[in-house]
Coordinates of C-alpha atoms and ligand atoms in Angstrom, one line a residue:
M255 CA 21.0 -22.2 -62.6
S256 CA 18.8 -21.0 -60.4
G257 CA 15.8 -22.8 -59.4
P258 CA 12.4 -21.3 -59.7
K259 CA 11.3 -17.9 -58.8
D260 CA 9.7 -16.7 -55.3
A261 CA 10.4 -13.2 -55.2
V262 CA 8.9 -12.0 -58.5
G263 CA 6.0 -14.3 -58.2
E264 CA 4.4 -12.2 -54.9
T265 CA 4.9 -9.5 -57.0
M266 CA 2.9 -10.6 -60.2
G267 CA 0.0 -9.5 -60.5
E268 CA -2.0 -8.0 -63.2
T269 CA -2.3 -8.5 -67.1
L270 CA 0.3 -6.7 -68.6
L271 CA -0.7 -8.5 -72.1
A272 CA -3.7 -10.4 -73.5
V273 CA -3.8 -12.0 -76.4
D274 CA -7.2 -12.7 -77.1
G275 CA -9.1 -15.3 -79.5
V276 CA -5.8 -15.1 -81.9
S277 CA -5.8 -16.5 -85.7
L278 CA -3.3 -16.3 -88.2
G279 CA -2.6 -18.2 -91.5
F280 CA -0.7 -17.7 -94.5
G281 CA -2.4 -18.3 -97.4
G282 CA -3.4 -21.7 -97.2
V283 CA -1.7 -22.3 -94.4
K284 CA -2.9 -22.1 -90.5
A285 CA -0.1 -21.0 -88.2
I286 CA -2.1 -19.9 -85.2
T287 CA -5.9 -20.6 -84.4
D288 CA -8.3 -19.3 -81.7
V289 CA -5.3 -18.6 -79.3
S290 CA -5.8 -16.8 -75.8
F291 CA -3.6 -16.7 -73.1
D292 CA -2.2 -13.8 -70.5
I293 CA 1.2 -12.5 -69.5
R294 CA 1.4 -10.5 -66.1
K295 CA 3.7 -7.9 -65.2
G296 CA 6.7 -9.2 -63.8
E297 CA 6.6 -12.7 -64.9
I298 CA 8.9 -15.0 -67.3
R299 CA 6.5 -16.6 -69.7
A300 CA 7.4 -19.0 -71.6
I301 CA 5.9 -20.6 -74.8
I302 CA 6.8 -23.9 -76.0
G303 CA 5.5 -26.5 -78.4
P304 CA 6.9 -28.8 -81.1
N305 CA 8.5 -27.5 -84.9
G306 CA 6.4 -25.4 -86.6
A307 CA 3.8 -24.8 -83.4
G308 CA 3.5 -21.5 -84.3
K309 CA 5.4 -19.9 -81.0
T310 CA 7.1 -17.5 -83.6
S311 CA 4.3 -16.3 -85.5
M312 CA 2.6 -16.0 -82.0
L313 CA 5.7 -13.5 -81.1
N314 CA 5.0 -11.7 -84.1
V315 CA 1.9 -11.2 -83.8
I316 CA 2.4 -9.4 -80.6
N317 CA 5.0 -7.2 -81.0
G318 CA 3.4 -6.0 -84.5
F319 CA 5.2 -7.7 -87.5
Y320 CA 1.9 -9.9 -88.5
H321 CA -1.6 -9.0 -88.5
P322 CA -4.0 -11.5 -87.1
Q323 CA -7.3 -12.2 -89.2
Q324 CA -9.1 -13.0 -86.0
G325 CA -8.2 -11.8 -82.3
R326 CA -7.0 -9.2 -80.6
I327 CA -3.9 -8.2 -78.5
T328 CA -4.9 -5.7 -75.3
Y329 CA -1.7 -4.1 -73.9
K330 CA -1.2 -1.6 -71.2
G331 CA -5.7 -2.1 -71.2
Q332 CA -4.9 -1.1 -75.1
T333 CA -7.1 -3.1 -77.8
R334 CA -5.7 -3.6 -81.0
S335 CA -5.6 -5.8 -84.2
R336 CA -3.0 -3.6 -85.9
M337 CA 0.0 -2.5 -84.5
R338 CA 3.4 -1.8 -86.2
P339 CA 6.6 -2.9 -84.9
Y340 CA 8.2 0.6 -84.5
Q341 CA 4.8 1.3 -82.4
A342 CA 5.1 -2.0 -80.7
A343 CA 9.0 -1.2 -79.8
S344 CA 8.0 2.9 -79.1
Q345 CA 5.0 1.5 -76.0
G346 CA 7.8 -0.9 -74.5
I347 CA 7.8 -3.8 -76.7
A348 CA 11.6 -5.2 -77.0
R349 CA 12.4 -8.5 -79.8
T350 CA 15.0 -10.7 -79.9
F351 CA 15.1 -12.9 -82.9
Q352 CA 16.0 -17.1 -83.6
N353 CA 18.8 -16.1 -85.8
V354 CA 21.1 -13.0 -84.1
A355 CA 19.8 -10.0 -86.6
L356 CA 22.9 -7.7 -85.6
F357 CA 24.9 -5.2 -87.5
R358 CA 27.8 -7.8 -88.1
G359 CA 30.2 -5.0 -89.2
M360 CA 29.8 -2.6 -86.7
S361 CA 31.0 -2.7 -82.8
T362 CA 29.1 -4.3 -79.8
L363 CA 28.7 -0.6 -78.7
D364 CA 27.4 0.7 -81.6
N365 CA 25.1 -2.2 -82.1
I366 CA 23.5 -1.3 -78.6
M367 CA 23.9 2.0 -79.3
V368 CA 20.9 1.2 -82.3
G369 CA 18.8 0.5 -79.5
R370 CA 18.8 3.3 -78.0
T371 CA 17.6 5.6 -81.0
L372 CA 14.0 5.1 -80.6
R373 CA 14.6 6.7 -77.1
M374 CA 16.3 9.7 -78.5
H375 CA 13.8 13.1 -79.0
R376 CA 16.4 15.6 -80.2
G377 CA 16.2 15.9 -84.4
L378 CA 19.4 15.4 -86.3
F379 CA 19.6 19.2 -86.8
W380 CA 20.7 19.1 -83.1
Q381 CA 22.5 16.0 -83.2
M382 CA 24.6 17.7 -85.3
L383 CA 25.4 20.5 -84.2
R384 CA 26.3 17.8 -80.6
F385 CA 24.8 20.9 -78.9
G386 CA 22.9 21.7 -75.4
P387 CA 19.8 19.2 -75.3
A388 CA 21.3 16.7 -78.0
M389 CA 24.8 16.8 -76.2
R390 CA 23.1 16.3 -73.2
E391 CA 20.9 14.0 -74.1
E392 CA 23.9 12.2 -76.1
I393 CA 25.5 11.5 -72.4
D394 CA 22.6 9.8 -71.0
H395 CA 22.2 7.4 -74.0
R396 CA 25.5 6.8 -73.5
R397 CA 25.6 6.2 -69.8
H398 CA 22.5 3.8 -69.9
V399 CA 24.8 1.5 -73.0
E400 CA 27.6 1.7 -70.8
D401 CA 25.3 -0.1 -67.6
I402 CA 23.8 -2.3 -70.4
I403 CA 27.6 -3.5 -71.5
D404 CA 28.8 -3.8 -67.4
F405 CA 25.5 -5.5 -66.8
L406 CA 26.3 -8.3 -69.6
Q407 CA 30.1 -8.0 -68.6
I408 CA 31.0 -7.3 -72.4
E409 CA 33.3 -4.8 -71.6
A410 CA 35.7 -7.0 -73.1
I411 CA 34.1 -6.7 -76.3
R412 CA 32.7 -3.2 -76.5
K413 CA 34.6 -2.2 -79.6
T414 CA 34.8 -5.5 -81.4
P415 CA 32.9 -5.9 -84.8
V416 CA 30.0 -8.2 -83.9
G417 CA 30.8 -10.5 -86.9
K418 CA 33.7 -11.4 -85.3
L419 CA 32.3 -12.6 -81.8
P420 CA 31.1 -15.9 -81.1
Y421 CA 27.7 -16.8 -81.5
G422 CA 27.0 -16.7 -77.3
L423 CA 28.4 -13.4 -77.0
Q424 CA 26.4 -12.4 -80.2
K425 CA 23.3 -13.3 -78.5
R426 CA 24.1 -11.6 -75.9
V427 CA 25.1 -8.9 -77.8
E428 CA 21.2 -8.9 -79.1
L429 CA 19.7 -8.9 -75.7
G430 CA 21.9 -6.1 -75.0
R431 CA 20.2 -4.2 -78.2
A432 CA 16.7 -4.6 -77.0
L433 CA 17.4 -3.9 -73.5
A434 CA 18.7 -0.3 -74.3
M435 CA 14.7 0.0 -75.8
E436 CA 14.0 0.1 -72.0
P437 CA 11.3 -2.3 -72.3
E438 CA 8.2 -2.9 -69.9
L439 CA 8.0 -6.4 -72.1
L440 CA 11.0 -8.0 -73.5
L441 CA 10.2 -11.2 -76.1
L442 CA 13.2 -13.6 -76.4
D443 CA 12.9 -15.8 -79.8
E444 CA 15.2 -19.1 -78.5
P445 CA 17.6 -17.2 -76.7
M446 CA 19.9 -19.7 -75.8
A447 CA 19.8 -22.0 -79.3
G448 CA 23.2 -22.9 -79.7
M449 CA 25.3 -22.2 -77.5
N450 CA 27.0 -24.8 -74.8
M451 CA 26.1 -25.6 -71.3
E452 CA 28.0 -22.7 -69.8
E453 CA 26.1 -19.7 -72.6
K454 CA 23.4 -21.7 -71.7
E455 CA 23.8 -21.0 -67.4
D456 CA 25.7 -17.5 -68.3
M457 CA 22.1 -16.6 -70.5
C458 CA 19.8 -18.1 -67.7
R459 CA 20.8 -15.7 -65.2
Y460 CA 21.0 -12.7 -67.0
I461 CA 17.4 -13.4 -68.1
L462 CA 16.5 -13.9 -64.0
D463 CA 18.7 -10.9 -63.2
L464 CA 16.9 -8.4 -65.1
N465 CA 13.5 -10.0 -64.2
R466 CA 14.1 -9.8 -60.7
H467 CA 16.5 -6.8 -60.7
F468 CA 14.6 -4.6 -62.8
G469 CA 10.9 -5.9 -62.7
T470 CA 11.6 -6.5 -66.7
T471 CA 8.5 -8.6 -68.0
I472 CA 10.0 -11.1 -70.1
A473 CA 8.1 -13.4 -72.9
L474 CA 9.9 -16.3 -73.9
I475 CA 10.2 -19.4 -77.1
E476 CA 12.7 -22.1 -75.6
H477 CA 13.1 -25.7 -76.8
D478 CA 15.0 -26.8 -73.7
I479 CA 12.7 -28.1 -71.7
G480 CA 15.1 -27.5 -68.6
V481 CA 15.6 -24.3 -69.3
V482 CA 12.4 -23.9 -69.6
M483 CA 11.5 -25.6 -66.5
D484 CA 13.8 -23.6 -64.3
L485 CA 13.6 -20.5 -65.7
S486 CA 9.2 -20.0 -66.3
D487 CA 6.3 -18.7 -63.7
R488 CA 3.7 -20.4 -66.1
V489 CA 3.7 -21.4 -69.6
V490 CA 1.7 -21.9 -73.0
V491 CA 1.9 -24.8 -75.2
L492 CA 1.3 -24.8 -78.7
E493 CA 0.7 -27.7 -80.7
Y494 CA -0.3 -27.2 -84.8
G495 CA -1.4 -23.8 -83.8
H496 CA -3.4 -24.7 -81.0
K497 CA -2.8 -23.8 -77.2
I498 CA -2.9 -27.0 -75.9
A499 CA -2.4 -26.4 -71.9
D500 CA -1.3 -23.2 -69.9
G501 CA 0.3 -23.4 -66.3
T502 CA 2.7 -23.3 -63.8
P503 CA 6.0 -25.4 -65.1
E504 CA 4.8 -28.3 -63.1
E505 CA 1.1 -28.7 -64.3
V506 CA 1.8 -28.5 -67.8
K507 CA 4.8 -31.4 -67.2
A508 CA 1.8 -33.0 -65.9
D509 CA -0.2 -32.8 -68.7
P510 CA -1.2 -36.0 -70.6
K511 CA -1.8 -34.0 -73.5
V512 CA 2.0 -31.9 -73.5
I513 CA 3.2 -35.3 -72.3
D514 CA 2.3 -37.0 -75.8
A515 CA 2.8 -34.0 -78.0
Y516 CA 6.1 -32.4 -76.6
L517 CA 8.0 -33.9 -73.8
G518 CA 6.9 -37.0 -75.2
V519 CA 9.5 -36.7 -78.3
G520 CA 12.5 -36.4 -76.6
H521 CA 12.2 -36.8 -72.7
Ligands
ATP11 N1 5.6 -16.1 -93.5 C1 5.1 -17.0 -93.5 N2 4.7 -17.9 -94.8 C2 4.1 -18.9 -95.0 N3 4.4 -19.9 -93.7 C3 4.7 -19.5 -92.8 C4 5.2 -18.0 -92.4 N4 6.0 -18.3 -91.3 C5 5.6 -19.4 -90.5 N5 4.8 -20.4 -91.6 C6 4.2 -21.5 -90.8 O1 3.5 -21.2 -89.8 C7 4.0 -22.5 -89.2 C8 4.0 -21.8 -87.5 O2 5.5 -21.8 -87.7 P1 6.1 -21.0 -87.2 O3 7.2 -20.7 -87.1 O4 5.4 -19.8 -86.0 O5 6.3 -21.8 -85.6 P2 7.3 -22.4 -84.3 O6 6.5 -22.8 -83.0 O7 8.2 -20.7 -84.2 O8 8.7 -23.1 -85.2 P3 10.1 -23.7 -84.9 O9 10.1 -24.0 -83.8 O10 10.5 -24.0 -85.8 O11 10.6 -21.8 -85.3 C9 4.6 -23.4 -90.2 O12 3.8 -24.4 -90.8 C10 5.2 -22.8 -90.9 O13 6.0 -23.1 -92.3

């Protein structure tokens, strides 16, 4: 597994997304309380914290799935308190889920093609005729999907129904579907959950390659602290819905609040 990144650190800079004073509750349950942090262009930003800390809720706020009762999200300079997930997607925010969310009966290739639908401009009429501009567009989409299949080294399973694949490969296909949207900001919810050591190392490599070679900004939730420390440029730590720390992996690791709340538990 690679060590901390240096190359990206040099190009990292302007704020891509800012979370400002966000609070989110479900009835009596406060999932997030007055949390602020930013994600800079080109970085890998980890969100960590114990179970129930509000991490997944935060990803859901960022991609428009939940609307915060308080606070705002500013993405590429545009501030919003509400946005639908499809708007987030069309503005370049893609995500994967804690539990794989693929069409299990469909092949790897078709699942990744689904990720392209947002990028298709021609209407159904042209698509049905497979004629002129629609045909050219479909060829472009297929080429893009083939590039993703190459990148993720899943050529051998391109025709396999994803329900038949081992879990680690399903997670890789799900990453492929998110990549098909050509995201500027990629949200990964526990991309390594349930994986063995080798699968984790592979996934780490894909995430780092994506970030380094394609410049994709990544925000990820991950429970494996070793992975977080290796991959991330900066880490935000939540506990019971509150932000308790924010900084480089080294800063966060040394923070007594984090040690008490999180690292102290199993490390
Ligand atoms: N849809 C919901 N309805 C009611 N309560 C919810 C909902 N989603 C989350 N919560 C509650 O909000 C709090 C934060 O949950 P969340 O799933 O965001 O935490 P998490 O840090 O992602 O946890 P984990 O690491 O276990 O996935 C928890 O108390 C959870 O029970």
